[in-house]
mmCIF file of C-alpha atoms and ligand atoms in Angstrom:
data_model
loop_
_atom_site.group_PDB
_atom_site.id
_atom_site.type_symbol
_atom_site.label_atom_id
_atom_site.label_comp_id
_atom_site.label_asym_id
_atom_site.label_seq_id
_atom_site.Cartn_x
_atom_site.Cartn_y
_atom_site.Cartn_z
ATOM 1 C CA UNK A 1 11.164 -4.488 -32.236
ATOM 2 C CA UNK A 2 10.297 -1.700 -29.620
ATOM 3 C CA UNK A 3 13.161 -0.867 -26.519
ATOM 4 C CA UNK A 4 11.673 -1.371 -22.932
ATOM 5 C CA UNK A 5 13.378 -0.269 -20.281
ATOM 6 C CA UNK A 6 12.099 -2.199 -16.871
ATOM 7 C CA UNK A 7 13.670 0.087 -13.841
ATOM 8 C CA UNK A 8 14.125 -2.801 -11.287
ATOM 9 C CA UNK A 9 14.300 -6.206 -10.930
ATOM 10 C CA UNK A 10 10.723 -8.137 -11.439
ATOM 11 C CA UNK A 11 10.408 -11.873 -11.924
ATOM 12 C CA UNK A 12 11.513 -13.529 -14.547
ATOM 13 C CA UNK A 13 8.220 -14.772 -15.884
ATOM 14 C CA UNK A 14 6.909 -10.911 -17.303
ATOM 15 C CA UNK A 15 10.748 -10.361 -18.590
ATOM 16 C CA UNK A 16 10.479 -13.349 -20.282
ATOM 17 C CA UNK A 17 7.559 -12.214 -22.256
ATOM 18 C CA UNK A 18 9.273 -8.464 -23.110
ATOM 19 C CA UNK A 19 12.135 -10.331 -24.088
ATOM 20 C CA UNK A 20 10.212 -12.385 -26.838
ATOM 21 C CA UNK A 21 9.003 -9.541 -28.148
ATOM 22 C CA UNK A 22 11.213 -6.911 -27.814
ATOM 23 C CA UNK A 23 14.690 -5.608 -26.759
ATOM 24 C CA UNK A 24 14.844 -5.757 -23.183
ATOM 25 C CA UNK A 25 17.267 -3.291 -20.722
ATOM 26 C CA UNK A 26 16.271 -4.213 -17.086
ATOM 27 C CA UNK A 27 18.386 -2.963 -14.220
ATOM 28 C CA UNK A 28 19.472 -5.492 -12.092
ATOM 29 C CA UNK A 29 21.008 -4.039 -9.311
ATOM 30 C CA UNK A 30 19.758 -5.246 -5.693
ATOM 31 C CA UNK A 31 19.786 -1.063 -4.948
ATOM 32 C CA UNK A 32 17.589 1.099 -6.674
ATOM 33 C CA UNK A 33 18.401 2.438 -10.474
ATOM 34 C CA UNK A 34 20.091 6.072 -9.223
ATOM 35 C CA UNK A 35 17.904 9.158 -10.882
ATOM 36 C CA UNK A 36 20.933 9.834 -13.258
ATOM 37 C CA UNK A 37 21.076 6.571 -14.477
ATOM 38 C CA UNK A 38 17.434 6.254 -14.653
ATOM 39 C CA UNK A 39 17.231 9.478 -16.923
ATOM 40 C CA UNK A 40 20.049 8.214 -19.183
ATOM 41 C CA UNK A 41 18.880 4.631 -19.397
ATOM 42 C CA UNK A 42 15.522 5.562 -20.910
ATOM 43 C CA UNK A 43 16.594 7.379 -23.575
ATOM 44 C CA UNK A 44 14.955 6.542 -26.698
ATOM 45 C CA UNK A 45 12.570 3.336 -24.882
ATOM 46 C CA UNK A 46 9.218 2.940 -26.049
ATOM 47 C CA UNK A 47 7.955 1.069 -22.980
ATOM 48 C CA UNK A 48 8.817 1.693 -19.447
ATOM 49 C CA UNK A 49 8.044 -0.851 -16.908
ATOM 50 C CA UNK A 50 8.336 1.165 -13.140
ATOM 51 C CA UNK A 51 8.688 0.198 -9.660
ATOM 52 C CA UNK A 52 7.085 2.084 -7.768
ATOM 53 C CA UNK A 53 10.099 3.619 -6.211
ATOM 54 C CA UNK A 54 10.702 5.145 -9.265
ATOM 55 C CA UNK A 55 8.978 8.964 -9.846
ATOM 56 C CA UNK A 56 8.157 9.332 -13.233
ATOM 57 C CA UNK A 57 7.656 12.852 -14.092
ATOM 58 C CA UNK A 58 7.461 15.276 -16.900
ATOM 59 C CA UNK A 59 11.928 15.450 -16.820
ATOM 60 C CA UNK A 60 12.011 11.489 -17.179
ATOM 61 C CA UNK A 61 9.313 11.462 -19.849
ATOM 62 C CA UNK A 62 10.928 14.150 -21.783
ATOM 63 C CA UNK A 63 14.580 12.120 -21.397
ATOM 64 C CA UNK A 64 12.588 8.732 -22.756
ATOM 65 C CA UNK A 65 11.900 11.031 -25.843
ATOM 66 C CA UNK A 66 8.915 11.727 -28.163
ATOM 67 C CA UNK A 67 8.408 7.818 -29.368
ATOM 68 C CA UNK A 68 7.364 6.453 -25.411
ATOM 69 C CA UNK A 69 4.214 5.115 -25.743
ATOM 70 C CA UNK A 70 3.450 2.947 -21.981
ATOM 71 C CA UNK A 71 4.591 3.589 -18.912
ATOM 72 C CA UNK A 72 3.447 -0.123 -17.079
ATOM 73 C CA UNK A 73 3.726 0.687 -12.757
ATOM 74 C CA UNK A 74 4.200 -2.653 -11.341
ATOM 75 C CA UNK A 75 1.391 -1.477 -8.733
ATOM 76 C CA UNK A 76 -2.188 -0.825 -8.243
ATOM 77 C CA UNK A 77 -0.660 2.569 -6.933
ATOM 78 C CA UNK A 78 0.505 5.325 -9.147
ATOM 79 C CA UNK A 79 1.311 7.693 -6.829
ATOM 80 C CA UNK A 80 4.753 7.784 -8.246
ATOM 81 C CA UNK A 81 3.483 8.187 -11.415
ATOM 82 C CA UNK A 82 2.467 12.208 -12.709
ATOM 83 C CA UNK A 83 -0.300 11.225 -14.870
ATOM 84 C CA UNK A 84 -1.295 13.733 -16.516
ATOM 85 C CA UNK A 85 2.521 14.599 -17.538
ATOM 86 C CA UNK A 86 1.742 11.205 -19.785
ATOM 87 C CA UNK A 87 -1.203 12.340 -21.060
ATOM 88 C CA UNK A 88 0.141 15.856 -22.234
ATOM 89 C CA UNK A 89 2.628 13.394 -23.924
ATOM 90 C CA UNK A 90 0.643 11.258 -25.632
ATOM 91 C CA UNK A 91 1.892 8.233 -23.271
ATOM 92 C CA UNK A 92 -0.400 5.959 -21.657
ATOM 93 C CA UNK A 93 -0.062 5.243 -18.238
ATOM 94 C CA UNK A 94 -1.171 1.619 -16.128
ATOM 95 C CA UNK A 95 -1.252 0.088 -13.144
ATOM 96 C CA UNK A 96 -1.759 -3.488 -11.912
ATOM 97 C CA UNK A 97 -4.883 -3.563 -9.890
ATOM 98 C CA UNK A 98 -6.947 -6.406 -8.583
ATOM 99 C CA UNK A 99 -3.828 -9.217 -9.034
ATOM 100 C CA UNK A 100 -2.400 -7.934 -5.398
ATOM 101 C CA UNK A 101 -5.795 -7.490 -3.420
ATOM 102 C CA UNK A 102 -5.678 -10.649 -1.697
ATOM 103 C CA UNK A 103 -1.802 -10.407 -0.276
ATOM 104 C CA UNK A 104 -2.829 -6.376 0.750
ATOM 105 C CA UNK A 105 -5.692 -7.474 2.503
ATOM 106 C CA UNK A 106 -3.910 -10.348 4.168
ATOM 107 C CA UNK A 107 -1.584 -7.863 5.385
ATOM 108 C CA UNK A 108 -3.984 -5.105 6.528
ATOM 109 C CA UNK A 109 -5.780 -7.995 8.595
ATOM 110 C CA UNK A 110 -2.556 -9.497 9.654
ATOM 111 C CA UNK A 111 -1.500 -6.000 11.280
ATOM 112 C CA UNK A 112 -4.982 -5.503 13.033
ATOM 113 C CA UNK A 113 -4.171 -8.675 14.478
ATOM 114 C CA UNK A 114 -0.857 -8.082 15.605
ATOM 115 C CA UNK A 115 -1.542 -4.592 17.101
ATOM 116 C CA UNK A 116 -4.593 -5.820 18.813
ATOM 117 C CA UNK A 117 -2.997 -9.016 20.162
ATOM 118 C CA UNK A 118 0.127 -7.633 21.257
ATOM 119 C CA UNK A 119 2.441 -9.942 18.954
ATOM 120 C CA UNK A 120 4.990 -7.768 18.554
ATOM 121 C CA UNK A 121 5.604 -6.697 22.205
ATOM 122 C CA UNK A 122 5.393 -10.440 22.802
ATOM 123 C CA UNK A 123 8.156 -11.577 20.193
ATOM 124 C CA UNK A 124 10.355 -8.820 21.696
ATOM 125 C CA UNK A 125 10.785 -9.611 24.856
ATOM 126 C CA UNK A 126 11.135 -13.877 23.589
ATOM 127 C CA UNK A 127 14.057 -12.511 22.016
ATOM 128 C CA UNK A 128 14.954 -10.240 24.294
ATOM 129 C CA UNK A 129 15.795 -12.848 26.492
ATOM 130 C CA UNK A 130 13.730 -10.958 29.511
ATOM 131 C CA UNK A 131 11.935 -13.785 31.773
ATOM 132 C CA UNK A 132 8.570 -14.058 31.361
ATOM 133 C CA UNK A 133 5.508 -16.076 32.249
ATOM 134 C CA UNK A 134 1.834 -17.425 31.772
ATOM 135 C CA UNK A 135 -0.157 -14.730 33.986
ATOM 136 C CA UNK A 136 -3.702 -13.340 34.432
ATOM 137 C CA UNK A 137 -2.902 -10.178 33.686
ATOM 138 C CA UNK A 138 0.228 -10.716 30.688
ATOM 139 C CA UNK A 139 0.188 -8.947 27.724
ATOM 140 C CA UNK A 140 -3.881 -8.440 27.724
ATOM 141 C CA UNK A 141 -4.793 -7.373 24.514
ATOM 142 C CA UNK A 142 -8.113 -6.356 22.798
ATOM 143 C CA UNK A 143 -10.555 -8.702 20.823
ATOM 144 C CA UNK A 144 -11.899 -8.371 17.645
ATOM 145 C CA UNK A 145 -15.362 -10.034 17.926
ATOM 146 C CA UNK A 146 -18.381 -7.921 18.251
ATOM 147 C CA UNK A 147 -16.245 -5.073 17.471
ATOM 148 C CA UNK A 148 -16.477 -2.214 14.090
ATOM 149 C CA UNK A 149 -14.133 -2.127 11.858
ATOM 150 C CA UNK A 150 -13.773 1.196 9.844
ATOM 151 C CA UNK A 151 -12.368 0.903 6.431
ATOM 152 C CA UNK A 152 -11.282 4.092 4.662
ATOM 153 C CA UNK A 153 -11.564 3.498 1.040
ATOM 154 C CA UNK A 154 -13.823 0.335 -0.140
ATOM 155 C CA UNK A 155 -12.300 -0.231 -2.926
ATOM 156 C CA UNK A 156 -11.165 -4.140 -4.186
ATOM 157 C CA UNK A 157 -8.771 -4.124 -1.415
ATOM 158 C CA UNK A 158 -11.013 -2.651 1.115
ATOM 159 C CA UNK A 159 -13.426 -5.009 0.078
ATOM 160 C CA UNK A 160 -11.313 -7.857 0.757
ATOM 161 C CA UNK A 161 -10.003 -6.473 4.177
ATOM 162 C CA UNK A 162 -13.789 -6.354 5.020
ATOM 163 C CA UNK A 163 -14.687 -9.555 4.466
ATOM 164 C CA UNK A 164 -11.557 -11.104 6.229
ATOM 165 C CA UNK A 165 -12.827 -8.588 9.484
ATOM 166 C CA UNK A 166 -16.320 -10.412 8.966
ATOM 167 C CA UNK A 167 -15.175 -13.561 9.443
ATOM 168 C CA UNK A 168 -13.609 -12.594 12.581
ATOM 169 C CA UNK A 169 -17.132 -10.970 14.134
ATOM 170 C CA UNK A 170 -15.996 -7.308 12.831
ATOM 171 C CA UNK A 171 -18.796 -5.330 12.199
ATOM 172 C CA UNK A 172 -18.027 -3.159 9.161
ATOM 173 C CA UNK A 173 -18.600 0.951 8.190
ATOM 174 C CA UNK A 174 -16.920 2.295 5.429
ATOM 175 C CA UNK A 175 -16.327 5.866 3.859
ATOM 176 C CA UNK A 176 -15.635 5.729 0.592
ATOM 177 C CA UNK A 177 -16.172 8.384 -2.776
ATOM 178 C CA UNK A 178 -19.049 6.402 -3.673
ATOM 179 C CA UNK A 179 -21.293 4.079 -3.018
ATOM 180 C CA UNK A 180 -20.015 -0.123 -3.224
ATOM 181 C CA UNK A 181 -22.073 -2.216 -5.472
ATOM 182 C CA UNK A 182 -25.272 -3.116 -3.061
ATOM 183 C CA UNK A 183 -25.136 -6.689 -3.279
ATOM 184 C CA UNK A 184 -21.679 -6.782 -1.774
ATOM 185 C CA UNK A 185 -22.885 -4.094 1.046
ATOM 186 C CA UNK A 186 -25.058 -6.549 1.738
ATOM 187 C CA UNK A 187 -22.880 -9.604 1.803
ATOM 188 C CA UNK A 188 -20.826 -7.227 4.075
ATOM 189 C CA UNK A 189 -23.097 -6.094 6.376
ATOM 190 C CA UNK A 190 -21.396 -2.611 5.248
ATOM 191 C CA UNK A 191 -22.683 0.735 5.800
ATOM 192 C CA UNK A 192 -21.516 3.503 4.781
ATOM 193 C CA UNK A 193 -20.642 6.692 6.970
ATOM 194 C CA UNK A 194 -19.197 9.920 6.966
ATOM 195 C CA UNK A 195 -15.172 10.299 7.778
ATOM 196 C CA UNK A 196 -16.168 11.423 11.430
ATOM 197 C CA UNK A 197 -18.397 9.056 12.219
ATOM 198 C CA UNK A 198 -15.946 6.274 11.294
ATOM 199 C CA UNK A 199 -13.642 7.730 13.078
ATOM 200 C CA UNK A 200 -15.675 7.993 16.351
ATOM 201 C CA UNK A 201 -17.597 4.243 16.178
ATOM 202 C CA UNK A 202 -14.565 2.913 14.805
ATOM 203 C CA UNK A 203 -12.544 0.276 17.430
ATOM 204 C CA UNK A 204 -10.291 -0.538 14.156
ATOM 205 C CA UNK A 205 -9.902 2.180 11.457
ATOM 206 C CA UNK A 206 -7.724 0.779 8.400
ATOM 207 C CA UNK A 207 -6.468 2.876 5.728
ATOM 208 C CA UNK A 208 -7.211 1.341 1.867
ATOM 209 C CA UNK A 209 -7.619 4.654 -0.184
ATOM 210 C CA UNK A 210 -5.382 6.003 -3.083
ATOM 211 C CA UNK A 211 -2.998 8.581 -2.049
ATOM 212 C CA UNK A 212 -3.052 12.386 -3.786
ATOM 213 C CA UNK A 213 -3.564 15.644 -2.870
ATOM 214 C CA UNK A 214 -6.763 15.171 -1.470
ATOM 215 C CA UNK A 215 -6.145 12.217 1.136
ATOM 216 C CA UNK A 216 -2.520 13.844 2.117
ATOM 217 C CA UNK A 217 -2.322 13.647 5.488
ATOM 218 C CA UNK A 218 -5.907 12.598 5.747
ATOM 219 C CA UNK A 219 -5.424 11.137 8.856
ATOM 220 C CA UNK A 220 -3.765 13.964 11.200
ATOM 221 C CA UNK A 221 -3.913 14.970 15.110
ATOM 222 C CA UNK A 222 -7.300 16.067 14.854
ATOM 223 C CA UNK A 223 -8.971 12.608 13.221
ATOM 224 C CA UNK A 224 -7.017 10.770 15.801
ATOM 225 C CA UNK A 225 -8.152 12.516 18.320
ATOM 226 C CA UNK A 226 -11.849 11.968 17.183
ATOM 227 C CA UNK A 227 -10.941 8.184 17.266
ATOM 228 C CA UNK A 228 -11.938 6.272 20.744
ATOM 229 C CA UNK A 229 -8.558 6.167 23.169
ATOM 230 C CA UNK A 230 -9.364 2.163 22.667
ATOM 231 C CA UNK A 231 -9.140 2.262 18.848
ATOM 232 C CA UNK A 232 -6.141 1.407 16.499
ATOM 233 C CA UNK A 233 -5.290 2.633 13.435
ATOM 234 C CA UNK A 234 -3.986 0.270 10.520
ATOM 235 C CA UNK A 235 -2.371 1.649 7.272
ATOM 236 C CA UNK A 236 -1.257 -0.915 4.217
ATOM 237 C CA UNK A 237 -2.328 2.186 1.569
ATOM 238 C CA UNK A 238 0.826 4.685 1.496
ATOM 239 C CA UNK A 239 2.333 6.661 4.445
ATOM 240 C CA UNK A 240 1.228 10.154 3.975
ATOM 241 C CA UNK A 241 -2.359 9.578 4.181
ATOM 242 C CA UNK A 242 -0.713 9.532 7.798
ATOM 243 C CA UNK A 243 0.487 12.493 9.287
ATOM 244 C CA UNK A 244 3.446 10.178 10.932
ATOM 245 C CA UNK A 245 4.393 13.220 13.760
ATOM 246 C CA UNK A 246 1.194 13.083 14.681
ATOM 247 C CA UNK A 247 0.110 9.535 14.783
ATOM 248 C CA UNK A 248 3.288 9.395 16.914
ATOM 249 C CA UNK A 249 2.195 11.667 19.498
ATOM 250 C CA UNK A 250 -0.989 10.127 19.635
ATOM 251 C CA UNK A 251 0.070 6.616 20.477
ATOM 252 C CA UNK A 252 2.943 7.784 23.168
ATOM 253 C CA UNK A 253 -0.174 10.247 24.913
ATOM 254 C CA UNK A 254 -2.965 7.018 24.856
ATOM 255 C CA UNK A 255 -5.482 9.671 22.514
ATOM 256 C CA UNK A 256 -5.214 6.055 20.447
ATOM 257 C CA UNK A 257 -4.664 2.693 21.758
ATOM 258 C CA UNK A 258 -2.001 1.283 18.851
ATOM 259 C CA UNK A 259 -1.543 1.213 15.013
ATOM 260 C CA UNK A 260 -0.070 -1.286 13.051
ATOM 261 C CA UNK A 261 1.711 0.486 9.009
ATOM 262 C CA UNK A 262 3.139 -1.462 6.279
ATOM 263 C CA UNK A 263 3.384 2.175 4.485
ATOM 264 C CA UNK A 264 5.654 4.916 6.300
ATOM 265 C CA UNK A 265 5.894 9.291 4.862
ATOM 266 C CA UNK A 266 9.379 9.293 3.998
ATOM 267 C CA UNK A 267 9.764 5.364 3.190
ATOM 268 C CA UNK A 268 12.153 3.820 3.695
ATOM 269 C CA UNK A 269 12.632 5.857 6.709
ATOM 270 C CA UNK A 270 10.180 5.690 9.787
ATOM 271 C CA UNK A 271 9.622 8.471 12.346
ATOM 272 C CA UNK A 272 12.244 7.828 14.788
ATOM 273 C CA UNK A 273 9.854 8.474 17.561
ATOM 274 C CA UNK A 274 7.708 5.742 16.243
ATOM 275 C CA UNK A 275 10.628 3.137 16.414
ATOM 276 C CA UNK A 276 11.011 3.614 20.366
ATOM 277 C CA UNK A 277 6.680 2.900 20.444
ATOM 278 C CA UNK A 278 5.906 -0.508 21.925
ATOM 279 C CA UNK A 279 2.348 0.287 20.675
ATOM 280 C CA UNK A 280 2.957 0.559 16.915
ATOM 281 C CA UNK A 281 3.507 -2.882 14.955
ATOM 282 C CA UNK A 282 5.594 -1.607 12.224
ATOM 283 C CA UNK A 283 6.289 -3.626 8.844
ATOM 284 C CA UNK A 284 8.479 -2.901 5.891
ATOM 285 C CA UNK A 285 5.794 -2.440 2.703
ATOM 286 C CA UNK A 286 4.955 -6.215 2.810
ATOM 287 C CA UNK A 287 1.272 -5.725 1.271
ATOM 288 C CA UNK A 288 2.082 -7.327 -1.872
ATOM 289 C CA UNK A 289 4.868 -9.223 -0.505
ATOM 290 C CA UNK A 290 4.069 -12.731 -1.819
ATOM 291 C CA UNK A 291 5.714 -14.975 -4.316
ATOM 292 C CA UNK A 292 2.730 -15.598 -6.181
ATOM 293 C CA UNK A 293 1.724 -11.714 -6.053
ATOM 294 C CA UNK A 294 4.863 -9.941 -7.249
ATOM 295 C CA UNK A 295 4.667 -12.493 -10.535
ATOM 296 C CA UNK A 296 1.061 -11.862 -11.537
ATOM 297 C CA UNK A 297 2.299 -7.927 -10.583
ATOM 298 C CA UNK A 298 5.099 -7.935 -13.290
ATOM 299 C CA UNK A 299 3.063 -10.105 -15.319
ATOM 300 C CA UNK A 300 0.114 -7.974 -15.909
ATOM 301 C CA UNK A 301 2.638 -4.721 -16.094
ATOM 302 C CA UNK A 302 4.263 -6.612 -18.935
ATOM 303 C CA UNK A 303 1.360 -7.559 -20.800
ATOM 304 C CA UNK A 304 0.069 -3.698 -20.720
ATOM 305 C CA UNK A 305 3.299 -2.446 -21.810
ATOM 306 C CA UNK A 306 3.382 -5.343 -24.768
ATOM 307 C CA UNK A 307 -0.718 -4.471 -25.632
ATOM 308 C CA UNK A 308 0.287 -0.855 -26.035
ATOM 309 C CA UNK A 309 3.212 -1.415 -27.866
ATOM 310 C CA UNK A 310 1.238 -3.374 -30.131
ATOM 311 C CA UNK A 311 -1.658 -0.710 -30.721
ATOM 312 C CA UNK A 312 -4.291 -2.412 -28.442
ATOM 313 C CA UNK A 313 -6.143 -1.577 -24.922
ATOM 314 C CA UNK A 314 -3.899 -2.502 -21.931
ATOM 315 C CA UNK A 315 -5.805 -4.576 -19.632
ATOM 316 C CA UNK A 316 -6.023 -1.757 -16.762
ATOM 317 C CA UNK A 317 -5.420 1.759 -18.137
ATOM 318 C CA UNK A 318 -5.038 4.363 -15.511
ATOM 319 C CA UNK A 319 -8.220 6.083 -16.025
HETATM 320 C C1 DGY B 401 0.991 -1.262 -4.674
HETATM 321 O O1 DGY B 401 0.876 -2.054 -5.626
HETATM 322 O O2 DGY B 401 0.621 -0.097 -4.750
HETATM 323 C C2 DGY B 401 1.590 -1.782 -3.424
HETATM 324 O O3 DGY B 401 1.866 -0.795 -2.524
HETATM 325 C C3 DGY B 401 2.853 -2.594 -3.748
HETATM 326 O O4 DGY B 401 3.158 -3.360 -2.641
#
């Protein structure tokens, strides 16, 4: 029997399947597992099973000790995650992709939606109490039909975001590392561009890459200023892509027309300047944020954690 140490709470269903194989110690707390306890709870675990609010670095590997063998991220994102500290260690490392494309995508259109269409704004001043009525001119927002959508990363969850946009009219460019398989281009009606051409044909650029060194603050004062003063600017991948100063700047001096984030730099906290913004539609890190999601999440984390621990392939290796 191996020791797994899960460090958060995650439905019941994947810590039911740990806990048939193997000696179980999942925080529970509704607040996050504190560093310290973190670093003394792993001590001597063969599996851990991360949030992603968790950093798991070379210190926390070295506190697990010499027998960790899995670290399972319960999330297609691993920026939390210092992979090749695990591979210098001998520890494999795995996220849960493909399980949580659906609910992302759902989100990423859901925000276009609501920063286009002015649902925020309008749900604010219903509960503001202000008056308010039917008129010509109320609340005019922008439609999506006929209109491109730029998606910045095409990956699964791009993919999906793409084909929700085409079903509302959205033409679709994309920049990604490489080319999408052609069939689906074609199914798409995708083609794909260079980073400032998307940003400059763009009416709706959304944000689906992987964050790292390379896409930090990929999006910054001059990419929004390349963007049309109509355009928004939708993020559901993770905050810094965004520089969040600038992005602020840009919607409070019209260079863009709105954005709608799920994902915020310094999360939980958002740019205070941002929070006084009628033009920014701003959610808590909802992408995954269904029911159904979060189990298959845990779920697959737990079955990569139990594969390794039982000397076969994980089903989706960090590679
Ligand atoms: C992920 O899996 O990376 C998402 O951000 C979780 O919601």
């Amino acid at each position: 029997m191996s020791r797994v140490v899960v460090t958060g709470r995650i439905p019941e269903a994947a810590l039911e399947s740990l806990r048939a194989e193997h000696e179980v110690d999942a925080w529970d707390g509704t607040e996050s597992i504190g560093r310290e306890e973190l670093l003394r709870r792993v001590a001597g675990a063969d599996a851990i099973v991360s949030l992603l609010t968790e950093r798991i670095d070379g210190e926390l590997l070295d506190a697990a000790g010499p027998q960790l063998k899995v670290v399972a991220n319960v999330a297609v994102g691993y920026d939390n995650i210092d992979v090749p500290a695990c591979t210098e260690r001998g520890v494999t490392a795995t996220n849960t992709p493909g399980v949580l494309t659906d609910a992302t995508a759902d989100i990423a259109l859901s925000l276009i939606l609501m920063a286009t269409r002015r649902l925020g704004e309008g749900e604010r001043i219903i509960r503001s109490g202000e008056s308010w009525k039917w008129g010509m001119f109320f609340l005019l927002g922008s439609s999506l039909q006929g209109k491109t959508l730029g998606i910045i990363g095409m990956g699964g969850i791009g993919q999906a975001t793409a084909r929700r946009a085409k079903a509302f009219g959205m033409e679709v460019v994309y920049q990604s590392r490489s080319e999408i398989d052609p069939d689906i281009a074609a199914e798409l009606g995708a083609r794909r561009v260079e980073l400032d051409e998307l940003l400059s044909v763009s009416d709706v650029v959304s944000v689906h890459c992987p964050y790292g060194p390379a896409t930090h603050h990929l999006i910054g004062a001059e990419e929004l200023a390349a963007m049309k003063d109509t355009a928004y600017l939708v993020n559901t991948a993770r905050g810094p892509i965004v520089d969040e100063a600038a992005l602020a700047t840009a919607l409070r001096e019209g260079v863009i027309a709105g954005a709608g984030l799920d994902v915020f730099e310094n999360e939980p906290q958002v740019h205070p300047e941002l929070l006084v913004l009628d033009n920014v539609v701003l959610v808590p890190h909802l992408g995954s944020a269904t029911v159904e999601t979060r189990t298959a999440m845990a779920v697959l984390a737990a079955d990569n954690a139990l594969a390794v621990l039982n000397g076969q392939q994980p089903p989706t290796p960090i590679r």
